[in-house]
CSV table of C-alpha atoms in Angstrom, one decimal:
chain,number,residue,atom,x,y,z
A,229,LEU,CA,0.0,0.0,0.0
A,230,SER,CA,1.6,3.3,-1.0
A,231,ASN,CA,0.6,6.9,-1.5
A,232,THR,CA,2.1,9.2,-4.1
A,233,SER,CA,2.9,12.8,-3.5
A,234,ILE,CA,0.7,15.1,-5.4
A,235,MET,CA,3.5,17.6,-6.1
A,236,GLY,CA,6.8,17.2,-7.6
A,237,SER,CA,8.8,16.5,-10.6
A,238,GLU,CA,9.9,13.0,-11.7
A,239,ALA,CA,13.2,12.4,-9.9
A,240,GLY,CA,13.9,8.7,-9.6
A,241,ASN,CA,12.0,6.3,-7.4
A,242,ILE,CA,11.9,7.6,-3.8
A,243,VAL,CA,10.2,5.4,-1.2
A,244,VAL,CA,9.9,6.5,2.5
A,245,TYR,CA,9.6,3.6,4.9
A,246,GLN,CA,7.4,4.4,8.0
A,247,THR,CA,4.7,3.1,10.3
A,248,LYS,CA,0.9,3.4,9.8
A,249,LYS,CA,-0.8,6.7,9.2
A,250,GLY,CA,-2.3,8.4,12.2
A,251,THR,CA,-5.9,9.5,12.6
A,252,MET,CA,-5.1,13.1,13.3
A,253,ILE,CA,-1.8,13.4,11.4
A,254,PRO,CA,-0.3,11.7,8.4
A,255,THR,CA,2.5,10.1,10.6
A,256,LEU,CA,3.1,9.9,14.3
A,257,SER,CA,6.9,10.3,13.9
A,258,PRO,CA,8.4,13.9,13.8
A,259,PHE,CA,11.3,12.5,11.8
A,260,VAL,CA,9.0,11.0,9.1
A,261,LEU,CA,7.0,14.2,9.0
A,262,LYS,CA,10.3,16.2,8.7
A,263,LEU,CA,11.5,14.0,5.8
A,264,GLU,CA,8.2,14.1,3.9
A,265,THR,CA,7.8,17.8,4.4
A,266,TYR,CA,11.3,18.3,3.1
A,267,LEU,CA,10.6,16.2,0.0
A,268,ARG,CA,7.5,18.5,-0.6
A,269,MET,CA,9.5,21.6,0.0
A,270,ALA,CA,12.1,20.4,-2.5
A,271,ASP,CA,9.4,19.5,-5.0
A,272,LEU,CA,10.4,15.8,-5.2
A,273,LYS,CA,7.9,13.1,-5.9
A,274,TYR,CA,7.9,10.1,-3.5
A,275,GLU,CA,5.9,7.1,-2.3
A,276,ASN,CA,5.2,5.8,1.2
A,277,ASN,CA,5.7,2.3,2.5
A,278,HIS,CA,3.7,1.9,5.7
A,279,SER,CA,5.0,-1.6,6.6
A,280,GLY,CA,6.8,-0.4,9.7
A,281,LYS,CA,10.0,-2.3,8.7
A,282,ALA,CA,13.0,-0.6,10.4
A,283,SER,CA,16.2,0.4,8.7
A,284,LYS,CA,19.5,-1.5,9.1
A,285,LYS,CA,20.2,0.9,12.0
A,286,GLY,CA,16.9,-0.2,13.6
A,287,LYS,CA,15.2,3.1,13.2
A,288,ILE,CA,12.4,4.8,11.2
A,289,PRO,CA,12.2,6.6,8.8
A,290,TRP,CA,14.6,5.4,6.1
A,291,MET,CA,14.3,5.6,2.4
A,292,THR,CA,15.3,4.0,-0.9
A,293,VAL,CA,16.2,6.1,-3.9
A,294,ASP,CA,16.3,4.0,-7.0
A,295,GLY,CA,16.7,1.0,-4.8
A,296,LYS,CA,19.6,2.4,-2.8
A,297,GLU,CA,18.9,2.3,1.0
A,298,ILE,CA,19.7,5.4,3.2
A,299,ALA,CA,19.0,5.3,6.9
A,300,ASP,CA,18.5,8.3,9.3
A,301,SER,CA,16.4,11.2,8.3
A,302,ALA,CA,19.3,13.7,8.4
A,303,PHE,CA,21.5,11.5,6.2
A,304,CYS,CA,18.5,11.1,3.9
A,305,ILE,CA,18.2,14.8,3.5
A,306,GLN,CA,21.9,15.2,2.9
A,307,TYR,CA,21.8,12.5,0.3
A,308,LEU,CA,18.8,14.1,-1.5
A,309,ASN,CA,20.6,17.5,-1.5
A,310,LYS,CA,23.6,16.1,-3.1
A,311,LYS,CA,21.9,13.9,-5.6
A,312,TYR,CA,19.3,16.4,-6.9
A,313,ASN,CA,21.4,19.6,-6.3
A,314,ILE,CA,19.0,21.0,-3.7
A,315,ASP,CA,19.8,23.9,-1.4
A,316,LEU,CA,16.9,25.3,0.5
A,317,ASP,CA,19.3,27.5,2.5
A,318,GLN,CA,20.8,29.6,-0.3
A,319,HIS,CA,19.4,32.8,1.1
A,320,LEU,CA,20.8,32.2,4.6
A,321,ASP,CA,24.2,33.4,5.8
A,322,ASP,CA,26.6,31.2,7.8
A,323,THR,CA,25.5,32.4,11.2
A,324,GLN,CA,21.8,31.8,10.3
A,325,LYS,CA,22.7,28.2,9.1
A,326,ALA,CA,24.6,27.6,12.3
A,327,THR,CA,21.7,28.9,14.4
A,328,ALA,CA,19.3,26.7,12.6
A,329,HIS,CA,21.6,23.7,13.2
A,330,ALA,CA,21.6,24.3,16.9
A,331,TYR,CA,17.8,24.4,17.0
A,332,ILE,CA,17.5,21.2,15.1
A,333,ARG,CA,19.9,19.4,17.5
A,334,MET,CA,18.0,20.7,20.6
A,335,LEU,CA,14.7,19.4,19.2
A,336,GLU,CA,16.0,16.1,17.9
A,337,GLU,CA,18.2,15.2,20.9
A,338,ASN,CA,16.4,16.8,23.8
A,339,THR,CA,12.8,17.9,23.1
A,340,PHE,CA,12.1,14.6,21.4
A,341,TRP,CA,12.5,12.8,24.7
A,342,GLY,CA,11.0,15.4,27.0
A,343,ALA,CA,8.0,16.1,24.9
A,344,LEU,CA,7.1,13.2,22.6
A,345,VAL,CA,8.4,10.2,24.4
A,346,GLN,CA,7.4,11.6,27.8
A,347,VAL,CA,3.8,12.3,26.9
A,348,ARG,CA,3.1,9.4,24.5
A,349,ALA,CA,5.0,6.6,26.2
A,350,MET,CA,5.3,7.6,29.8
A,351,GLU,CA,2.1,9.6,30.4
A,352,ASP,CA,-0.6,8.2,28.1
A,353,LEU,CA,0.6,5.0,26.5
A,354,PRO,CA,-3.0,3.6,25.9
A,355,TRP,CA,-3.8,6.7,23.7
A,356,THR,CA,-0.5,6.2,21.8
A,357,LEU,CA,-1.1,2.4,21.2
A,358,ASN,CA,-4.6,3.3,19.8
A,359,GLU,CA,-3.1,5.9,17.5
A,360,PHE,CA,-0.5,3.4,16.2
A,361,GLY,CA,-3.3,1.0,15.4
A,362,VAL,CA,-2.2,-1.8,17.8
A,363,PRO,CA,-5.0,-4.4,17.7
A,364,LYS,CA,-7.0,-5.0,20.9
A,365,LEU,CA,-5.5,-8.4,21.8
A,366,GLY,CA,-2.0,-7.0,21.4
A,367,LYS,CA,-2.6,-4.1,23.8
A,368,ILE,CA,-1.6,-5.6,27.1
A,369,PRO,CA,1.7,-7.1,26.1
A,370,ALA,CA,2.4,-4.1,24.0
A,371,LYS,CA,1.9,-1.8,27.0
A,372,LEU,CA,4.4,-3.8,29.1
A,373,ILE,CA,7.0,-4.0,26.3
A,374,PHE,CA,6.8,-0.4,25.2
A,375,LYS,CA,6.6,1.0,28.7
A,376,ARG,CA,9.8,-0.8,29.7
A,377,LYS,CA,11.6,0.1,26.4
A,378,ALA,CA,10.7,3.7,26.8
A,379,THR,CA,11.6,3.9,30.5
A,380,ASN,CA,15.0,2.3,29.8
A,381,ALA,CA,15.7,4.7,26.8
A,382,MET,CA,14.7,7.7,28.9
A,383,TRP,CA,16.9,6.6,31.7
A,384,ASN,CA,19.9,5.9,29.4
A,385,HIS,CA,19.4,9.3,27.8
A,386,GLY,CA,19.5,10.9,31.2
A,387,ILE,CA,16.3,12.9,31.1
A,388,GLY,CA,14.3,10.0,32.5
A,389,ARG,CA,16.1,10.3,35.8
A,390,HIS,CA,14.2,13.5,36.6
A,391,SER,CA,10.8,13.9,38.1
A,392,GLN,CA,7.8,14.5,35.9
A,393,GLU,CA,7.7,18.1,36.9
A,394,GLU,CA,11.4,18.6,36.2
A,395,ILE,CA,10.9,17.0,32.7
A,396,HIS,CA,8.0,19.4,32.0
A,397,THR,CA,10.2,22.3,33.0
A,398,ILE,CA,13.0,21.2,30.7
A,399,THR,CA,10.6,20.7,27.8
A,400,THR,CA,8.8,24.0,28.4
A,401,ASN,CA,12.1,25.8,28.3
A,402,ASP,CA,12.9,24.2,24.9
A,403,ILE,CA,9.6,25.1,23.5
A,404,ARG,CA,9.8,28.6,24.8
A,405,ALA,CA,13.2,29.1,23.1
A,406,CYS,CA,11.7,28.1,19.7
A,407,SER,CA,8.7,30.3,20.3
A,408,MET,CA,10.9,33.3,21.2
A,409,PHE,CA,13.1,32.8,18.2
A,410,LEU,CA,10.2,32.4,15.8
A,411,GLY,CA,8.5,35.5,17.1
A,412,ASP,CA,6.1,36.8,14.4
A,413,LYS,CA,8.2,35.6,11.4
A,414,LYS,CA,6.4,33.8,8.6
A,415,PHE,CA,8.9,30.9,8.6
A,416,PHE,CA,11.5,30.0,11.2
A,417,MET,CA,14.4,32.0,9.8
A,418,GLY,CA,12.4,34.8,8.1
A,419,ASP,CA,10.2,35.5,5.1
A,420,GLN,CA,11.4,32.6,3.1
A,421,PRO,CA,11.2,28.9,4.0
A,422,SER,CA,14.4,27.0,4.6
A,423,ALA,CA,15.5,23.5,5.5
A,424,VAL,CA,15.0,23.9,9.2
A,425,ASP,CA,11.3,24.5,8.7
A,426,ALA,CA,10.8,20.8,7.9
A,427,VAL,CA,12.2,20.0,11.3
A,428,ILE,CA,10.3,22.7,13.2
A,429,PHE,CA,7.1,21.7,11.6
A,430,GLY,CA,7.8,18.0,12.0
A,431,PHE,CA,8.0,18.5,15.8
A,432,PHE,CA,5.5,21.1,16.5
A,433,ALA,CA,2.8,19.6,14.3
A,434,GLU,CA,3.1,16.4,16.3
A,435,MET,CA,2.8,18.5,19.5
A,436,ALA,CA,-0.1,20.6,18.3
A,437,TYR,CA,-2.3,18.1,16.4
A,438,ALA,CA,-1.5,14.6,17.7
A,439,MET,CA,-1.4,14.4,21.4
A,440,PRO,CA,-3.8,13.1,24.1
A,441,PRO,CA,-6.4,15.9,24.3
A,442,ASP,CA,-6.1,16.8,28.0
A,443,SER,CA,-2.3,16.8,28.0
A,444,TRP,CA,-0.2,19.8,29.1
A,445,LEU,CA,1.9,19.6,25.9
A,446,PRO,CA,-0.7,20.6,23.2
A,447,ARG,CA,-1.9,23.3,25.6
A,448,LEU,CA,1.6,24.8,25.6
A,449,ILE,CA,1.7,25.0,21.8
A,450,ASN,CA,-1.9,26.0,21.2
A,451,ASP,CA,-2.4,28.5,24.1
A,452,GLU,CA,0.8,29.7,25.7
A,453,TYR,CA,3.2,29.7,22.7
A,454,SER,CA,0.5,30.0,20.1
A,455,ASN,CA,2.7,31.5,17.5
A,456,LEU,CA,4.0,28.0,17.1
A,457,ARG,CA,0.5,26.7,16.4
A,458,ALA,CA,-0.1,29.5,13.9
A,459,TYR,CA,3.2,28.6,12.2
A,460,CYS,CA,2.1,24.9,12.0
A,461,ASP,CA,-1.2,25.9,10.4
A,462,ARG,CA,0.7,28.0,7.8
A,463,MET,CA,3.1,25.2,6.9
A,464,LYS,CA,0.3,22.6,6.8
A,465,GLU,CA,-1.6,24.8,4.4
A,466,LYS,CA,1.4,25.4,2.1
A,467,TYR,CA,3.0,22.0,2.0
A,468,TRP,CA,0.2,19.6,2.9
A,469,PRO,CA,-3.0,20.7,1.1
A,470,ASP,CA,-3.8,16.9,0.9
A,471,TRP,CA,-3.4,16.5,4.7
A,472,ASP,CA,-6.9,15.1,5.2
A,473,SER,CA,-6.5,12.5,2.5
A,474,LYS,CA,-3.3,11.2,4.2
A,475,LEU,CA,-5.1,10.3,7.5
A,476,ARG,CA,-6.3,6.8,8.5
B,213,PRO,CA,30.4,20.3,54.8
B,214,GLN,CA,30.6,23.9,56.0
B,215,PRO,CA,27.2,25.6,56.7
B,216,GLY,CA,26.3,28.3,54.3
B,217,VAL,CA,29.0,27.1,51.8
B,218,VAL,CA,28.2,25.2,48.6
B,219,THR,CA,29.8,21.8,48.5
B,220,VAL,CA,30.4,20.4,45.1
B,221,HIS,CA,30.6,16.6,45.0
B,222,GLU,CA,32.7,15.6,42.0
B,223,ILE,CA,35.2,13.0,40.8
B,224,PRO,CA,38.8,13.5,42.0
B,225,ARG,CA,41.0,15.9,40.0
B,226,ARG,CA,43.2,13.9,37.6
B,227,GLY,CA,45.3,14.7,34.6
B,228,PRO,CA,46.1,18.1,33.1
B,229,ILE,CA,42.7,19.7,33.8
B,230,PRO,CA,40.8,20.6,37.0
B,231,SER,CA,38.1,18.1,35.9
B,232,PHE,CA,38.0,15.7,33.1
B,233,SER,CA,34.2,15.7,33.5
B,234,PRO,CA,32.8,18.4,31.2
B,235,PHE,CA,29.8,18.8,33.6
B,236,ALA,CA,31.9,19.3,36.7
B,237,LEU,CA,34.2,21.7,34.9
B,238,LYS,CA,31.1,23.7,33.7
B,239,LEU,CA,29.7,23.8,37.2
B,240,GLU,CA,32.9,25.0,38.9
B,241,THR,CA,33.5,27.5,36.1
B,242,PHE,CA,30.0,28.9,36.7
B,243,LEU,CA,30.6,29.2,40.4
B,244,ARG,CA,33.7,31.2,39.7
B,245,MET,CA,31.9,33.4,37.1
B,246,ALA,CA,29.2,34.0,39.6
B,247,LYS,CA,31.7,34.6,42.4
B,248,ILE,CA,30.0,32.0,44.7
B,249,PRO,CA,32.4,30.5,47.2
B,250,TYR,CA,32.5,26.7,47.2
B,251,GLN,CA,34.3,23.7,48.6
B,252,VAL,CA,34.9,20.5,46.8
B,253,ASP,CA,34.4,16.9,48.0
B,254,HIS,CA,36.1,14.3,45.9
B,255,SER,CA,34.9,11.3,47.7
B,256,ASP,CA,33.2,10.0,44.5
B,257,LYS,CA,29.6,9.4,45.9
B,258,VAL,CA,27.0,9.6,43.1
B,259,SER,CA,23.7,11.4,43.6
B,260,LYS,CA,20.3,9.7,43.9
B,261,LYS,CA,19.9,10.0,40.2
B,262,GLY,CA,23.1,8.1,39.7
B,263,LYS,CA,24.9,11.1,38.4
B,264,ILE,CA,27.9,13.2,39.4
B,265,PRO,CA,28.6,16.2,40.0
B,266,TRP,CA,25.9,17.2,42.5
B,267,ILE,CA,25.8,20.0,45.1
B,268,GLU,CA,24.8,20.5,48.7
B,269,LEU,CA,24.1,23.7,50.5
B,270,ASP,CA,22.9,23.3,54.1
B,271,GLU,CA,19.7,21.2,53.8
B,272,ASP,CA,19.4,21.5,50.0
B,273,VAL,CA,20.7,18.7,47.8
B,274,ILE,CA,20.6,19.2,44.1
B,275,SER,CA,21.5,16.6,41.4
B,276,ASP,CA,22.3,17.3,37.7
B,277,SER,CA,24.7,20.0,36.9
B,278,THR,CA,22.1,22.0,34.9
B,279,PHE,CA,19.6,21.9,37.8
B,280,CYS,CA,22.5,22.9,40.1
B,281,ILE,CA,23.2,26.0,38.0
B,282,GLU,CA,19.5,26.9,37.9
B,283,TYR,CA,19.3,26.6,41.7
B,284,LEU,CA,22.4,28.7,42.2
B,285,ILE,CA,21.1,31.4,39.9
B,286,LYS,CA,18.0,31.7,42.0
B,287,LYS,CA,19.6,31.3,45.4
B,288,PHE,CA,22.4,33.8,44.9
B,289,ALA,CA,20.5,36.1,42.6
B,290,VAL,CA,23.1,35.7,39.9
B,291,ARG,CA,22.8,38.4,37.2
B,292,LEU,CA,25.2,37.0,34.6
B,293,ASP,CA,22.4,36.5,32.0
B,294,ASN,CA,20.0,39.3,33.0
B,295,HIS,CA,21.0,41.7,30.2
B,296,LEU,CA,20.3,39.1,27.4
B,297,CYS,CA,17.3,39.6,25.1
B,298,GLU,CA,14.9,36.7,24.6
B,299,GLU,CA,16.4,35.7,21.3
B,300,ASP,CA,19.9,35.5,22.9
B,301,LYS,CA,18.6,33.4,25.7
B,302,ALA,CA,16.9,31.1,23.2
B,303,ILE,CA,20.1,30.6,21.1
B,304,ALA,CA,22.0,30.0,24.4
B,305,ARG,CA,19.6,27.3,25.3
B,306,CYS,CA,19.9,25.5,21.9
B,307,MET,CA,23.7,25.6,22.1
B,308,TRP,CA,23.6,24.3,25.7
B,309,LYS,CA,21.4,21.4,24.7
B,310,MET,CA,23.3,20.6,21.5
B,311,ILE,CA,26.6,20.5,23.4
B,312,GLU,CA,25.4,18.3,26.2
B,313,GLU,CA,22.9,16.0,24.4
B,314,ASN,CA,24.8,15.5,21.1
B,315,THR,CA,28.3,16.9,20.7
B,316,PHE,CA,29.3,15.4,24.1
B,317,TRP,CA,28.6,11.8,22.7
B,318,ALA,CA,30.5,12.3,19.5
B,319,THR,CA,33.5,14.0,21.0
B,320,VAL,CA,34.1,13.2,24.7
B,321,VAL,CA,32.6,9.7,24.6
B,322,GLN,CA,33.3,8.3,21.2
B,323,ASP,CA,36.5,10.2,20.2
B,324,ARG,CA,38.2,10.6,23.5
B,325,THR,CA,37.0,7.7,25.6
B,326,ILE,CA,36.4,5.0,23.1
B,327,ASN,CA,38.6,5.7,20.1
B,328,HIS,CA,41.6,6.9,22.0
B,329,ILE,CA,41.2,5.3,25.4
B,330,ASP,CA,44.9,4.4,25.9
B,331,GLU,CA,46.2,7.9,25.5
B,332,PHE,CA,43.3,9.3,27.7
B,333,MET,CA,44.1,6.8,30.5
B,334,LYS,CA,47.8,7.7,30.2
B,335,ILE,CA,47.1,11.5,30.3
B,336,CYS,CA,45.0,11.0,33.5
B,337,LYS,CA,47.6,8.7,35.0
B,338,VAL,CA,45.0,6.0,35.6
B,339,PRO,CA,46.6,2.9,37.3
B,340,PHE,CA,46.8,-0.3,35.2
B,341,VAL,CA,44.2,-2.3,37.0
B,342,THR,CA,41.6,0.5,36.7
B,343,VAL,CA,42.3,0.8,33.0
B,344,VAL,CA,41.6,-2.9,32.6
B,345,LEU,CA,38.3,-2.5,34.5
B,346,ILE,CA,37.3,0.6,32.5
B,347,LYS,CA,37.9,-1.2,29.2
B,348,LEU,CA,36.0,-4.3,30.4
B,349,ILE,CA,33.0,-2.5,32.0
B,350,SER,CA,32.8,1.2,31.3
B,351,VAL,CA,33.5,1.2,27.6
B,352,PRO,CA,30.9,-1.5,26.7
B,353,ARG,CA,28.4,0.4,28.9
B,354,LEU,CA,29.1,3.7,27.1
B,355,LYS,CA,28.6,1.9,23.7
B,356,LYS,CA,25.3,0.7,25.0
B,357,LEU,CA,24.3,4.2,26.0
B,358,MET,CA,25.3,5.5,22.6
B,359,TYR,CA,23.2,2.9,20.9
B,360,SER,CA,20.2,3.8,23.0
B,361,HIS,CA,20.8,7.4,22.3
B,362,GLY,CA,20.8,6.7,18.6
B,363,ILE,CA,24.2,8.1,17.6
B,364,GLY,CA,25.9,4.9,18.3
B,365,ARG,CA,24.2,3.2,15.4
B,366,HIS,CA,26.2,5.2,12.9
B,367,SER,CA,29.7,4.4,11.5
B,368,GLN,CA,32.8,6.0,13.0
B,369,GLU,CA,33.0,8.4,10.0
B,370,GLU,CA,29.3,9.4,10.4
B,371,ILE,CA,29.7,10.1,14.1
B,372,ARG,CA,32.8,12.2,13.3
B,373,HIS,CA,30.7,14.1,10.8
B,374,ILE,CA,27.9,14.7,13.3
B,375,GLY,CA,30.3,16.0,15.9
B,376,GLN,CA,32.2,18.2,13.4
B,377,GLN,CA,28.9,19.8,12.3
B,378,ASP,CA,28.2,20.8,15.9
B,379,LEU,CA,31.6,22.2,16.5
B,380,GLN,CA,31.6,24.1,13.2
B,381,ALA,CA,28.2,25.6,14.1
B,382,ILE,CA,29.3,27.0,17.5
B,383,SER,CA,32.5,28.3,15.9
B,384,THR,CA,30.4,30.2,13.3
B,385,ILE,CA,28.1,31.5,16.1
B,386,LEU,CA,31.1,32.7,18.2
B,387,GLY,CA,32.8,34.4,15.2
B,388,THR,CA,35.2,37.0,16.4
B,389,LYS,CA,33.3,37.8,19.7
B,390,PRO,CA,35.2,37.2,23.0
B,391,PHE,CA,32.3,35.3,24.4
B,392,PHE,CA,29.4,33.5,22.8
B,393,LEU,CA,26.8,36.1,23.4
B,394,GLY,CA,28.9,39.3,23.2
B,395,ASP,CA,31.5,41.1,25.3
B,396,SER,CA,30.7,39.7,28.7
B,397,ALA,CA,30.7,36.0,29.7
B,398,THR,CA,27.3,34.4,30.4
B,399,THR,CA,26.3,31.0,31.7
B,400,VAL,CA,26.4,29.3,28.3
B,401,ASP,CA,30.1,30.1,28.1
B,402,ALA,CA,30.7,27.9,31.1
B,403,VAL,CA,28.8,25.1,29.5
B,404,ILE,CA,30.8,25.3,26.2
B,405,PHE,CA,34.1,25.8,28.0
B,406,GLY,CA,33.5,22.7,30.1
B,407,LEU,CA,33.3,20.5,27.0
B,408,LEU,CA,35.9,22.3,24.7
B,409,ALA,CA,38.6,22.5,27.4
B,410,ASN,CA,38.4,18.8,27.8
B,411,LEU,CA,38.9,18.4,24.0
B,412,THR,CA,42.0,20.6,23.9
B,413,HIS,CA,43.6,19.8,27.2
B,414,CYS,CA,42.8,16.2,28.1
B,415,ILE,CA,42.7,14.1,25.0
B,416,SER,CA,45.0,12.3,22.6
B,417,GLU,CA,46.5,14.6,20.0
B,418,GLU,CA,45.5,12.1,17.4
B,419,ALA,CA,41.8,12.6,18.2
B,420,TRP,CA,39.9,14.3,15.4
B,421,SER,CA,38.2,16.7,17.9
B,422,TYR,CA,41.6,17.9,19.1
B,423,LYS,CA,42.9,18.4,15.5
B,424,LEU,CA,39.7,20.2,14.4
B,425,LEU,CA,39.9,22.6,17.3
B,426,LYS,CA,43.6,23.2,17.1
B,427,ASN,CA,43.9,23.5,13.3
B,428,ASP,CA,40.6,24.6,11.8
B,429,LEU,CA,38.3,26.1,14.5
B,430,LYS,CA,40.9,28.3,16.1
B,431,ASN,CA,38.5,30.8,17.5
B,432,LEU,CA,37.2,28.0,19.8
B,433,ASP,CA,40.7,27.1,20.9
B,434,ASP,CA,41.3,30.8,21.7
B,435,PHE,CA,38.0,30.9,23.6
B,436,VAL,CA,39.1,28.1,25.8
B,437,GLU,CA,42.4,29.8,26.6
B,438,ARG,CA,40.6,33.1,27.3
B,439,MET,CA,38.2,31.4,29.7
B,440,LYS,CA,41.0,29.5,31.3
B,441,ASP,CA,43.1,32.6,31.9
B,442,ILE,CA,40.2,34.6,33.3
B,443,TYR,CA,38.4,32.0,35.5
B,444,TRP,CA,41.1,29.5,36.2
B,445,PRO,CA,44.3,31.4,37.0
B,446,ASP,CA,45.0,28.7,39.6
B,447,TRP,CA,44.7,25.9,37.0
B,448,ASN,CA,48.3,24.7,37.5
B,449,GLU,CA,48.1,24.7,41.3
B,450,LEU,CA,44.9,22.7,41.2
B,451,ILE,CA,46.4,20.1,38.8
B,452,GLU,CA,49.3,19.8,41.2
B,453,GLY,CA,46.8,18.9,43.9
B,454,LYS,CA,46.4,22.1,45.8
B,455,PRO,CA,42.9,22.8,47.2
B,456,ASN,CA,40.4,25.2,45.8
B,457,THR,CA,40.9,28.6,47.4
B,458,ASN,CA,37.9,30.7,46.1
B,459,ILE,CA,40.2,33.4,44.8
B,460,PHE,CA,37.3,35.1,43.1
B,461,CYS,CA,35.4,35.7,46.3
B,462,SER,CA,38.2,37.0,48.5
B,463,GLN,CA,39.2,39.8,46.1
B,464,ASP,CA,37.3,42.8,44.9
B,465,SER,CA,35.1,42.3,41.9
B,466,ILE,CA,36.9,41.9,38.6
B,467,ASP,CA,37.5,45.2,36.7
B,468,PRO,CA,35.7,44.7,33.4
B,469,ASP,CA,38.1,47.0,31.5
B,470,ALA,CA,41.0,44.8,32.7
B,471,VAL,CA,39.2,41.8,31.4
B,472,MET,CA,38.7,43.5,28.0
B,473,ASP,CA,42.4,44.4,27.8
B,474,MET,CA,43.3,40.8,28.5
B,475,CYS,CA,40.9,39.6,25.8
B,476,ASN,CA,42.4,42.0,23.3
B,477,GLU,CA,45.9,40.9,24.1
B,478,LEU,CA,45.1,37.2,23.6
């Protein structure tokens, strides 16, 4: 089962490997959403494979380009840039590119754990299993397995050693930094879109549209730091006009 | 511990650096920047969260070097970062998190401790039996943590590339400024110094991080020396084993013009 992008020029066969579609969002992974958004921003046609098969490095997403396998979303993007001569950051100076890089690292190496893993795995796993389409009979063993995996990963990372309140504070400070930097700009770096927008949208769309409804996390994005919500709505309209057709 | 004085619990001083833990070096540098008197306890106890360094002040016990700094800022009304605009505070946070959650793994863990362990152990004068134990137990554990983190799943070359991107980014952000956010040192300078000083002073000279900082990203090497000269004038005494003497608290506050002159000379 695959879906083709509605935009884009013919550019070799690109397949993005990921898990099932979500009910509120095309994918529950900020890294998949980043990669697909990037492909759309770069005007590249692609297909999705929802089998949930992991890459050789044990992670999702990964992609094939004309049969060649590339793992890790950042390496996928670097590969695409090289192969198709893409540079979404032409208009940025070196300091802006360096700044964008730092924001990407913070979101992918810190906020990912304190926001997405914390809420979806540690605070409301039943909601998450539902969203991932785990069948009813599988739910009880899935809960035990995933809870233990997530707890270990959070502990190994370091952030899992803190109390829930401490984790909320860490995450809030990360989100606040992004909100302050974005301000009232149209895109993250200014009037024009750049590569970092795929990452920012990938993360904040997950936090704004696809979280347990009563959670503290979507409230932060939609109420307190609402410029992030407005930003997501803009990106969604521009790059995902077919959003609704991509839901389960 | 003395009442009313911050006690920093950290690993013993070894090797050519006051601490080969970037987190302990960051914490002590911050205390010196904020002119908060402190004493050090090297008895190696870890905190309840299984981490070191941690601090004690009377009844308060705080674990995690970042939480320690946040506590100290509140408790002692530290004003180092007060003049910063929101955007500067935001970029400071990103750099802080990038350095500690990403660059740290690629450089301090992979490059220094795993790839060049023999030289690292030699520099820190670690006894033979301990080296054997570290290789048998600590190194596999670090590899497991790196796998769990994600970065450990990449090849050596990919990990080097990831670390290099981070160091290049902070070098670009620093530019020709004396400190990361301008003319005066702020908390994030202590964070970055804690890591970079370990990559220029306590690492094999064959390590790619060392070579990158010494050959290509010279402004970062200069930044380390600047911070070392200003905040660690007793560096050599401490390495020789002399105790911490809180030199920043017993003298009058540092003359900012004298600091600028020193920076211009370097």
